[in-house]
PDB file of N, CA and C in Angstrom:
ATOM      1  N   ASP O   1      43.445 -48.208  12.212  1.00  0.00           N
ATOM      2  CA  ASP O   1      44.347 -48.997  11.404  1.00  0.00           C
ATOM      3  C   ASP O   1      44.831 -50.225  12.184  1.00  0.00           C
ATOM      4  N   TRP O   2      45.110 -50.023  13.487  1.00  0.00           N
ATOM      5  CA  TRP O   2      45.564 -51.129  14.317  1.00  0.00           C
ATOM      6  C   TRP O   2      44.477 -52.204  14.365  1.00  0.00           C
ATOM      7  N   ARG O   3      43.215 -51.774  14.457  1.00  0.00           N
ATOM      8  CA  ARG O   3      42.103 -52.710  14.521  1.00  0.00           C
ATOM      9  C   ARG O   3      42.071 -53.584  13.267  1.00  0.00           C
ATOM     10  N   LYS O   4      42.296 -52.981  12.105  1.00  0.00           N
ATOM     11  CA  LYS O   4      42.294 -53.740  10.850  1.00  0.00           C
ATOM     12  C   LYS O   4      43.441 -54.740  10.820  1.00  0.00           C
ATOM     13  N   ARG O   5      44.630 -54.314  11.259  1.00  0.00           N
ATOM     14  CA  ARG O   5      45.779 -55.219  11.274  1.00  0.00           C
ATOM     15  C   ARG O   5      45.542 -56.372  12.242  1.00  0.00           C
ATOM     16  N   GLU O   6      44.920 -56.080  13.389  1.00  0.00           N
ATOM     17  CA  GLU O   6      44.641 -57.126  14.362  1.00  0.00           C
ATOM     18  C   GLU O   6      43.653 -58.138  13.780  1.00  0.00           C
ATOM     19  N   LYS O   7      42.674 -57.652  13.050  1.00  0.00           N
ATOM     20  CA  LYS O   7      41.723 -58.542  12.394  1.00  0.00           C
ATOM     21  C   LYS O   7      42.436 -59.422  11.370  1.00  0.00           C
ATOM     22  N   ASP O   8      43.334 -58.829  10.577  1.00  0.00           N
ATOM     23  CA  ASP O   8      44.115 -59.593   9.602  1.00  0.00           C
ATOM     24  C   ASP O   8      44.925 -60.679  10.293  1.00  0.00           C
ATOM     25  N   ARG O   9      45.562 -60.315  11.406  1.00  0.00           N
ATOM     26  CA  ARG O   9      46.372 -61.267  12.147  1.00  0.00           C
ATOM     27  C   ARG O   9      45.511 -62.410  12.681  1.00  0.00           C
ATOM     28  N   LEU O  10      44.332 -62.062  13.175  1.00  0.00           N
ATOM     29  CA  LEU O  10      43.445 -63.077  13.715  1.00  0.00           C
ATOM     30  C   LEU O  10      43.003 -64.058  12.629  1.00  0.00           C
ATOM     31  N   TYR O  11      42.642 -63.544  11.466  1.00  0.00           N
ATOM     32  CA  TYR O  11      42.232 -64.421  10.367  1.00  0.00           C
ATOM     33  C   TYR O  11      43.388 -65.318   9.919  1.00  0.00           C
ATOM     34  N   ALA O  12      44.580 -64.769   9.861  1.00  0.00           N
ATOM     35  CA  ALA O  12      45.746 -65.578   9.499  1.00  0.00           C
ATOM     36  C   ALA O  12      45.968 -66.674  10.537  1.00  0.00           C
ATOM     37  N   ALA O  13      45.795 -66.327  11.799  1.00  0.00           N
ATOM     38  CA  ALA O  13      45.974 -67.307  12.869  1.00  0.00           C
ATOM     39  C   ALA O  13      44.946 -68.429  12.759  1.00  0.00           C
ATOM     40  N   MET O  14      43.734 -68.068  12.389  1.00  0.00           N
ATOM     41  CA  MET O  14      42.700 -69.088  12.244  1.00  0.00           C
ATOM     42  C   MET O  14      43.030 -70.040  11.097  1.00  0.00           C
ATOM     43  N   LEU O  15      43.596 -69.503  10.021  1.00  0.00           N
ATOM     44  CA  LEU O  15      43.985 -70.344   8.887  1.00  0.00           C
ATOM     45  C   LEU O  15      45.150 -71.260   9.240  1.00  0.00           C
ATOM     46  N   LEU O  16      46.019 -70.780  10.085  1.00  0.00           N
ATOM     47  CA  LEU O  16      47.205 -71.541  10.474  1.00  0.00           C
ATOM     48  C   LEU O  16      47.023 -72.134  11.866  1.00  0.00           C
ATOM     49  N   ASP O  17      45.835 -72.613  12.147  1.00  0.00           N
ATOM     50  CA  ASP O  17      45.471 -73.049  13.490  1.00  0.00           C
ATOM     51  C   ASP O  17      46.466 -74.033  14.098  1.00  0.00           C
ATOM     52  N   ASP O  18      46.978 -74.966  13.315  1.00  0.00           N
ATOM     53  CA  ASP O  18      47.914 -75.951  13.861  1.00  0.00           C
ATOM     54  C   ASP O  18      49.221 -75.308  14.300  1.00  0.00           C
ATOM     55  N   ALA O  19      49.611 -74.254  13.629  1.00  0.00           N
ATOM     56  CA  ALA O  19      50.863 -73.582  13.973  1.00  0.00           C
ATOM     57  C   ALA O  19      50.687 -72.594  15.121  1.00  0.00           C
ATOM     58  N   TRP O  20      49.466 -72.256  15.446  1.00  0.00           N
ATOM     59  CA  TRP O  20      49.192 -71.278  16.514  1.00  0.00           C
ATOM     60  C   TRP O  20      49.417 -71.964  17.847  1.00  0.00           C
ATOM     61  N   PRO O  21      50.347 -71.494  18.655  1.00  0.00           N
ATOM     62  CA  PRO O  21      50.778 -72.233  19.831  1.00  0.00           C
ATOM     63  C   PRO O  21      49.745 -72.406  20.941  1.00  0.00           C
ATOM     64  N   LYS O  22      48.907 -71.407  21.204  1.00  0.00           N
ATOM     65  CA  LYS O  22      48.011 -71.517  22.350  1.00  0.00           C
ATOM     66  C   LYS O  22      46.629 -70.968  22.005  1.00  0.00           C
ATOM     67  N   PRO O  23      45.576 -71.719  22.351  1.00  0.00           N
ATOM     68  CA  PRO O  23      44.219 -71.212  22.127  1.00  0.00           C
ATOM     69  C   PRO O  23      43.966 -69.899  22.874  1.00  0.00           C
ATOM     70  N   ARG O  24      44.649 -69.719  23.984  1.00  0.00           N
ATOM     71  CA  ARG O  24      44.477 -68.497  24.772  1.00  0.00           C
ATOM     72  C   ARG O  24      44.847 -67.265  23.951  1.00  0.00           C
ATOM     73  N   ARG O  25      45.817 -67.406  23.076  1.00  0.00           N
ATOM     74  CA  ARG O  25      46.228 -66.266  22.241  1.00  0.00           C
ATOM     75  C   ARG O  25      45.104 -65.846  21.305  1.00  0.00           C
ATOM     76  N   ARG O  26      44.398 -66.820  20.758  1.00  0.00           N
ATOM     77  CA  ARG O  26      43.285 -66.483  19.864  1.00  0.00           C
ATOM     78  C   ARG O  26      42.204 -65.741  20.648  1.00  0.00           C
ATOM     79  N   LYS O  27      41.907 -66.234  21.839  1.00  0.00           N
ATOM     80  CA  LYS O  27      40.892 -65.586  22.677  1.00  0.00           C
ATOM     81  C   LYS O  27      41.325 -64.165  23.028  1.00  0.00           C
ATOM     82  N   LEU O  28      42.595 -64.001  23.364  1.00  0.00           N
ATOM     83  CA  LEU O  28      43.111 -62.674  23.683  1.00  0.00           C
ATOM     84  C   LEU O  28      43.056 -61.772  22.454  1.00  0.00           C
ATOM     85  N   GLY O  29      43.344 -62.328  21.289  1.00  0.00           N
ATOM     86  CA  GLY O  29      43.247 -61.558  20.048  1.00  0.00           C
ATOM     87  C   GLY O  29      41.823 -61.097  19.780  1.00  0.00           C
ATOM     88  N   ASP O  30      40.854 -61.975  20.053  1.00  0.00           N
ATOM     89  CA  ASP O  30      39.445 -61.594  19.903  1.00  0.00           C
ATOM     90  C   ASP O  30      39.096 -60.447  20.846  1.00  0.00           C
ATOM     91  N   LYS O  31      39.536 -60.574  22.089  1.00  0.00           N
ATOM     92  CA  LYS O  31      39.248 -59.525  23.076  1.00  0.00           C
ATOM     93  C   LYS O  31      39.911 -58.212  22.685  1.00  0.00           C
ATOM     94  N   LEU O  32      41.134 -58.295  22.187  1.00  0.00           N
ATOM     95  CA  LEU O  32      41.833 -57.089  21.752  1.00  0.00           C
ATOM     96  C   LEU O  32      41.067 -56.414  20.617  1.00  0.00           C
ATOM     97  N   GLY O  33      40.590 -57.189  19.673  1.00  0.00           N
ATOM     98  CA  GLY O  33      39.787 -56.637  18.584  1.00  0.00           C
ATOM     99  C   GLY O  33      38.534 -55.944  19.093  1.00  0.00           C
ATOM    100  N   ASP O  34      37.888 -56.538  20.101  1.00  0.00           N
ATOM    101  CA  ASP O  34      36.698 -55.923  20.693  1.00  0.00           C
ATOM    102  C   ASP O  34      37.033 -54.595  21.364  1.00  0.00           C
ATOM    103  N   VAL O  35      38.121 -54.579  22.124  1.00  0.00           N
ATOM    104  CA  VAL O  35      38.526 -53.350  22.816  1.00  0.00           C
ATOM    105  C   VAL O  35      38.863 -52.257  21.802  1.00  0.00           C
ATOM    106  N   LEU O  36      39.593 -52.624  20.760  1.00  0.00           N
ATOM    107  CA  LEU O  36      39.936 -51.633  19.732  1.00  0.00           C
ATOM    108  C   LEU O  36      38.688 -51.122  19.010  1.00  0.00           C
ATOM    109  N   GLY O  37      37.722 -51.990  18.803  1.00  0.00           N
ATOM    110  CA  GLY O  37      36.467 -51.572  18.187  1.00  0.00           C
ATOM    111  C   GLY O  37      35.703 -50.595  19.064  1.00  0.00           C
ATOM    112  N   LYS O  38      35.676 -50.861  20.367  1.00  0.00           N
ATOM    113  CA  LYS O  38      35.005 -49.953  21.301  1.00  0.00           C
ATOM    114  C   LYS O  38      35.707 -48.605  21.351  1.00  0.00           C
ATOM    115  N   GLU O  39      37.041 -48.637  21.313  1.00  0.00           N
ATOM    116  CA  GLU O  39      37.790 -47.379  21.309  1.00  0.00           C
ATOM    117  C   GLU O  39      37.457 -46.577  20.049  1.00  0.00           C
ATOM    118  N   ARG O  40      37.410 -47.249  18.931  1.00  0.00           N
ATOM    119  CA  ARG O  40      37.071 -46.560  17.668  1.00  0.00           C
ATOM    120  C   ARG O  40      35.669 -45.962  17.722  1.00  0.00           C
ATOM    121  N   ASP O  41      34.724 -46.714  18.269  1.00  0.00           N
ATOM    122  CA  ASP O  41      33.360 -46.194  18.408  1.00  0.00           C
ATOM    123  C   ASP O  41      33.347 -44.921  19.251  1.00  0.00           C
ATOM    124  N   ALA O  42      34.079 -44.931  20.353  1.00  0.00           N
ATOM    125  CA  ALA O  42      34.138 -43.752  21.223  1.00  0.00           C
ATOM    126  C   ALA O  42      34.783 -42.575  20.497  1.00  0.00           C
ATOM    127  N   LEU O  43      35.834 -42.840  19.729  1.00  0.00           N
ATOM    128  CA  LEU O  43      36.487 -41.768  18.968  1.00  0.00           C
ATOM    129  C   LEU O  43      35.546 -41.171  17.923  1.00  0.00           C
ATOM    130  N   LEU O  44      34.759 -42.021  17.282  1.00  0.00           N
ATOM    131  CA  LEU O  44      33.788 -41.529  16.302  1.00  0.00           C
ATOM    132  C   LEU O  44      32.713 -40.677  16.972  1.00  0.00           C
ATOM    133  N   LEU O  45      32.287 -41.083  18.162  1.00  0.00           N
ATOM    134  CA  LEU O  45      31.318 -40.276  18.902  1.00  0.00           C
ATOM    135  C   LEU O  45      31.904 -38.923  19.290  1.00  0.00           C
ATOM    136  N   ILE O  46      33.164 -38.915  19.686  1.00  0.00           N
ATOM    137  CA  ILE O  46      33.833 -37.655  20.020  1.00  0.00           C
ATOM    138  C   ILE O  46      33.821 -36.727  18.810  1.00  0.00           C
ATOM    139  N   GLU O  47      34.179 -37.265  17.654  1.00  0.00           N
ATOM    140  CA  GLU O  47      34.176 -36.455  16.427  1.00  0.00           C
ATOM    141  C   GLU O  47      32.788 -35.909  16.133  1.00  0.00           C
ATOM    142  N   ARG O  48      31.794 -36.766  16.264  1.00  0.00           N
ATOM    143  CA  ARG O  48      30.417 -36.363  15.936  1.00  0.00           C
ATOM    144  C   ARG O  48      29.899 -35.306  16.902  1.00  0.00           C
ATOM    145  N   ILE O  49      30.116 -35.509  18.196  1.00  0.00           N
ATOM    146  CA  ILE O  49      29.640 -34.544  19.190  1.00  0.00           C
ATOM    147  C   ILE O  49      30.414 -33.236  19.084  1.00  0.00           C
ATOM    148  N   SER O  50      31.691 -33.318  18.752  1.00  0.00           N
ATOM    149  CA  SER O  50      32.479 -32.096  18.562  1.00  0.00           C
ATOM    150  C   SER O  50      31.933 -31.283  17.391  1.00  0.00           C
ATOM    151  N   ALA O  51      31.516 -31.973  16.342  1.00  0.00           N
ATOM    152  CA  ALA O  51      30.986 -31.298  15.156  1.00  0.00           C
ATOM    153  C   ALA O  51      29.556 -30.804  15.372  1.00  0.00           C
ATOM    154  N   GLU O  52      28.779 -31.561  16.147  1.00  0.00           N
ATOM    155  CA  GLU O  52      27.374 -31.215  16.380  1.00  0.00           C
ATOM    156  C   GLU O  52      27.041 -31.389  17.861  1.00  0.00           C
ATOM    157  N   PRO O  53      27.450 -30.446  18.709  1.00  0.00           N
ATOM    158  CA  PRO O  53      27.262 -30.573  20.158  1.00  0.00           C
ATOM    159  C   PRO O  53      25.813 -30.785  20.585  1.00  0.00           C
ATOM    160  N   GLU O  54      24.873 -30.253  19.820  1.00  0.00           N
ATOM    161  CA  GLU O  54      23.460 -30.379  20.196  1.00  0.00           C
ATOM    162  C   GLU O  54      22.988 -31.835  20.220  1.00  0.00           C
ATOM    163  N   LEU O  55      23.724 -32.728  19.578  1.00  0.00           N
ATOM    164  CA  LEU O  55      23.373 -34.151  19.605  1.00  0.00           C
ATOM    165  C   LEU O  55      23.483 -34.733  21.015  1.00  0.00           C
ATOM    166  N   ALA O  56      24.325 -34.129  21.842  1.00  0.00           N
ATOM    167  CA  ALA O  56      24.539 -34.629  23.201  1.00  0.00           C
ATOM    168  C   ALA O  56      23.653 -33.924  24.220  1.00  0.00           C
ATOM    169  N   GLY O  57      22.845 -32.991  23.773  1.00  0.00           N
ATOM    170  CA  GLY O  57      21.964 -32.297  24.706  1.00  0.00           C
ATOM    171  C   GLY O  57      22.253 -30.810  24.753  1.00  0.00           C
ATOM    172  N   VAL O  58      21.811 -30.206  25.825  1.00  0.00           N
ATOM    173  CA  VAL O  58      21.961 -28.758  25.983  1.00  0.00           C
ATOM    174  C   VAL O  58      22.842 -28.448  27.185  1.00  0.00           C
ATOM    175  N   ASP O  59      23.120 -27.170  27.356  1.00  0.00           N
ATOM    176  CA  ASP O  59      23.927 -26.666  28.469  1.00  0.00           C
ATOM    177  C   ASP O  59      25.290 -27.351  28.519  1.00  0.00           C
ATOM    178  N   LYS O  60      25.561 -28.009  29.642  1.00  0.00           N
ATOM    179  CA  LYS O  60      26.878 -28.624  29.854  1.00  0.00           C
ATOM    180  C   LYS O  60      26.955 -30.068  29.351  1.00  0.00           C
ATOM    181  N   ALA O  61      25.857 -30.610  28.886  1.00  0.00           N
ATOM    182  CA  ALA O  61      25.816 -32.026  28.482  1.00  0.00           C
ATOM    183  C   ALA O  61      26.855 -32.380  27.417  1.00  0.00           C
ATOM    184  N   PRO O  62      27.009 -31.586  26.348  1.00  0.00           N
ATOM    185  CA  PRO O  62      28.018 -31.952  25.346  1.00  0.00           C
ATOM    186  C   PRO O  62      29.435 -31.993  25.923  1.00  0.00           C
ATOM    187  N   LYS O  63      29.763 -31.007  26.743  1.00  0.00           N
ATOM    188  CA  LYS O  63      31.100 -30.964  27.350  1.00  0.00           C
ATOM    189  C   LYS O  63      31.310 -32.164  28.271  1.00  0.00           C
ATOM    190  N   GLN O  64      30.286 -32.506  29.050  1.00  0.00           N
ATOM    191  CA  GLN O  64      30.384 -33.659  29.952  1.00  0.00           C
ATOM    192  C   GLN O  64      30.494 -34.965  29.164  1.00  0.00           C
ATOM    193  N   ALA O  65      29.735 -35.050  28.079  1.00  0.00           N
ATOM    194  CA  ALA O  65      29.796 -36.256  27.242  1.00  0.00           C
ATOM    195  C   ALA O  65      31.185 -36.419  26.633  1.00  0.00           C
ATOM    196  N   LEU O  66      31.742 -35.330  26.129  1.00  0.00           N
ATOM    197  CA  LEU O  66      33.086 -35.394  25.538  1.00  0.00           C
ATOM    198  C   LEU O  66      34.124 -35.787  26.576  1.00  0.00           C
ATOM    199  N   LYS O  67      33.998 -35.229  27.764  1.00  0.00           N
ATOM    200  CA  LYS O  67      34.947 -35.557  28.838  1.00  0.00           C
ATOM    201  C   LYS O  67      34.876 -37.050  29.177  1.00  0.00           C
ATOM    202  N   ALA O  68      33.656 -37.577  29.305  1.00  0.00           N
ATOM    203  CA  ALA O  68      33.482 -38.997  29.621  1.00  0.00           C
ATOM    204  C   ALA O  68      33.999 -39.883  28.492  1.00  0.00           C
ATOM    205  N   LEU O  69      33.726 -39.503  27.254  1.00  0.00           N
ATOM    206  CA  LEU O  69      34.193 -40.290  26.108  1.00  0.00           C
ATOM    207  C   LEU O  69      35.714 -40.284  26.001  1.00  0.00           C
ATOM    208  N   LYS O  70      36.334 -39.148  26.262  1.00  0.00           N
ATOM    209  CA  LYS O  70      37.801 -39.081  26.215  1.00  0.00           C
ATOM    210  C   LYS O  70      38.418 -39.940  27.307  1.00  0.00           C
ATOM    211  N   ARG O  71      37.804 -39.924  28.485  1.00  0.00           N
ATOM    212  CA  ARG O  71      38.289 -40.768  29.578  1.00  0.00           C
ATOM    213  C   ARG O  71      38.152 -42.239  29.182  1.00  0.00           C
ATOM    214  N   ARG O  72      37.023 -42.585  28.566  1.00  0.00           N
ATOM    215  CA  ARG O  72      36.790 -43.963  28.116  1.00  0.00           C
ATOM    216  C   ARG O  72      37.834 -44.379  27.074  1.00  0.00           C
ATOM    217  N   CYS O  73      38.152 -43.474  26.166  1.00  0.00           N
ATOM    218  CA  CYS O  73      39.171 -43.762  25.147  1.00  0.00           C
ATOM    219  C   CYS O  73      40.526 -44.038  25.785  1.00  0.00           C
ATOM    220  N   ARG O  74      40.889 -43.231  26.769  1.00  0.00           N
ATOM    221  CA  ARG O  74      42.178 -43.446  27.449  1.00  0.00           C
ATOM    222  C   ARG O  74      42.208 -44.813  28.128  1.00  0.00           C
ATOM    223  N   THR O  75      41.107 -45.163  28.788  1.00  0.00           N
ATOM    224  CA  THR O  75      41.027 -46.456  29.468  1.00  0.00           C
ATOM    225  C   THR O  75      41.133 -47.607  28.469  1.00  0.00           C
ATOM    226  N   LEU O  76      40.383 -47.505  27.390  1.00  0.00           N
ATOM    227  CA  LEU O  76      40.406 -48.559  26.370  1.00  0.00           C
ATOM    228  C   LEU O  76      41.768 -48.653  25.688  1.00  0.00           C
ATOM    229  N   ALA O  77      42.398 -47.510  25.424  1.00  0.00           N
ATOM    230  CA  ALA O  77      43.721 -47.515  24.790  1.00  0.00           C
ATOM    231  C   ALA O  77      44.749 -48.181  25.699  1.00  0.00           C
ATOM    232  N   ALA O  78      44.679 -47.883  26.988  1.00  0.00           N
ATOM    233  CA  ALA O  78      45.611 -48.501  27.934  1.00  0.00           C
ATOM    234  C   ALA O  78      45.388 -50.009  27.989  1.00  0.00           C
ATOM    235  N   ARG O  79      44.126 -50.410  28.002  1.00  0.00           N
ATOM    236  CA  ARG O  79      43.803 -51.840  28.021  1.00  0.00           C
ATOM    237  C   ARG O  79      44.302 -52.516  26.741  1.00  0.00           C
ATOM    238  N   ALA O  80      44.096 -51.869  25.601  1.00  0.00           N
ATOM    239  CA  ALA O  80      44.545 -52.434  24.320  1.00  0.00           C
ATOM    240  C   ALA O  80      46.068 -52.538  24.275  1.00  0.00           C
ATOM    241  N   ASP O  81      46.749 -51.522  24.782  1.00  0.00           N
ATOM    242  CA  ASP O  81      48.215 -51.567  24.813  1.00  0.00           C
ATOM    243  C   ASP O  81      48.705 -52.755  25.636  1.00  0.00           C
ATOM    244  N   ALA O  82      48.097 -52.954  26.804  1.00  0.00           N
ATOM    245  CA  ALA O  82      48.503 -54.064  27.670  1.00  0.00           C
ATOM    246  C   ALA O  82      48.213 -55.409  27.005  1.00  0.00           C
ATOM    247  N   MET O  83      47.043 -55.523  26.400  1.00  0.00           N
ATOM    248  CA  MET O  83      46.686 -56.777  25.732  1.00  0.00           C
ATOM    249  C   MET O  83      47.580 -57.020  24.521  1.00  0.00           C
ATOM    250  N   GLY O  84      47.865 -55.975  23.768  1.00  0.00           N
ATOM    251  CA  GLY O  84      48.735 -56.102  22.604  1.00  0.00           C
ATOM    252  C   GLY O  84      50.137 -56.525  22.993  1.00  0.00           C
ATOM    253  N   ALA O  85      50.635 -55.938  24.077  1.00  0.00           N
ATOM    254  CA  ALA O  85      51.970 -56.307  24.551  1.00  0.00           C
ATOM    255  C   ALA O  85      51.999 -57.771  24.972  1.00  0.00           C
ATOM    256  N   GLU O  86      50.970 -58.192  25.685  1.00  0.00           N
ATOM    257  CA  GLU O  86      50.914 -59.587  26.120  1.00  0.00           C
ATOM    258  C   GLU O  86      50.811 -60.529  24.921  1.00  0.00           C
ATOM    259  N   LEU O  87      50.018 -60.147  23.961  1.00  0.00           N
ATOM    260  CA  LEU O  87      49.790 -61.002  22.797  1.00  0.00           C
ATOM    261  C   LEU O  87      51.005 -61.076  21.885  1.00  0.00           C
ATOM    262  N   HIS O  88      51.604 -59.938  21.603  1.00  0.00           N
ATOM    263  CA  HIS O  88      52.656 -59.891  20.589  1.00  0.00           C
ATOM    264  C   HIS O  88      54.066 -60.050  21.135  1.00  0.00           C
ATOM    265  N   VAL O  89      54.227 -59.881  22.432  1.00  0.00           N
ATOM    266  CA  VAL O  89      55.553 -60.084  23.012  1.00  0.00           C
ATOM    267  C   VAL O  89      55.705 -61.541  23.430  1.00  0.00           C
ATOM    268  N   GLY O  90      54.592 -62.238  23.495  1.00  0.00           N
ATOM    269  CA  GLY O  90      54.668 -63.664  23.783  1.00  0.00           C
ATOM    270  C   GLY O  90      54.206 -64.051  25.159  1.00  0.00           C
ATOM    271  N   GLY O  91      53.587 -63.143  25.883  1.00  0.00           N
ATOM    272  CA  GLY O  91      53.115 -63.468  27.218  1.00  0.00           C
ATOM    273  C   GLY O  91      51.897 -64.370  27.229  1.00  0.00           C
ATOM    274  N   ALA O  92      51.151 -64.394  26.131  1.00  0.00           N
ATOM    275  CA  ALA O  92      49.917 -65.199  26.115  1.00  0.00           C
ATOM    276  C   ALA O  92      50.201 -66.609  25.656  1.00  0.00           C
TER     277      ALA O  92
END
């Protein structure tokens, strides 16, 4: 949901380009959208592998894949939080 709102905000900013104070904010908004998209992709993979572990391989592979994906989600979420704070609190 956050990804959709960020996309809406970005499109509004593009329409109101003259009122948008800094080009850096638009670039940061683009990057934030990318990070949120990657996080969503990882979450979807977690759901899929959880439902069908054999997709990730045999033995310990599904468990290892889930562990790596969850770690990736945490990293991406932290990055998105920092970027969102910078963008929306006015640091950019």
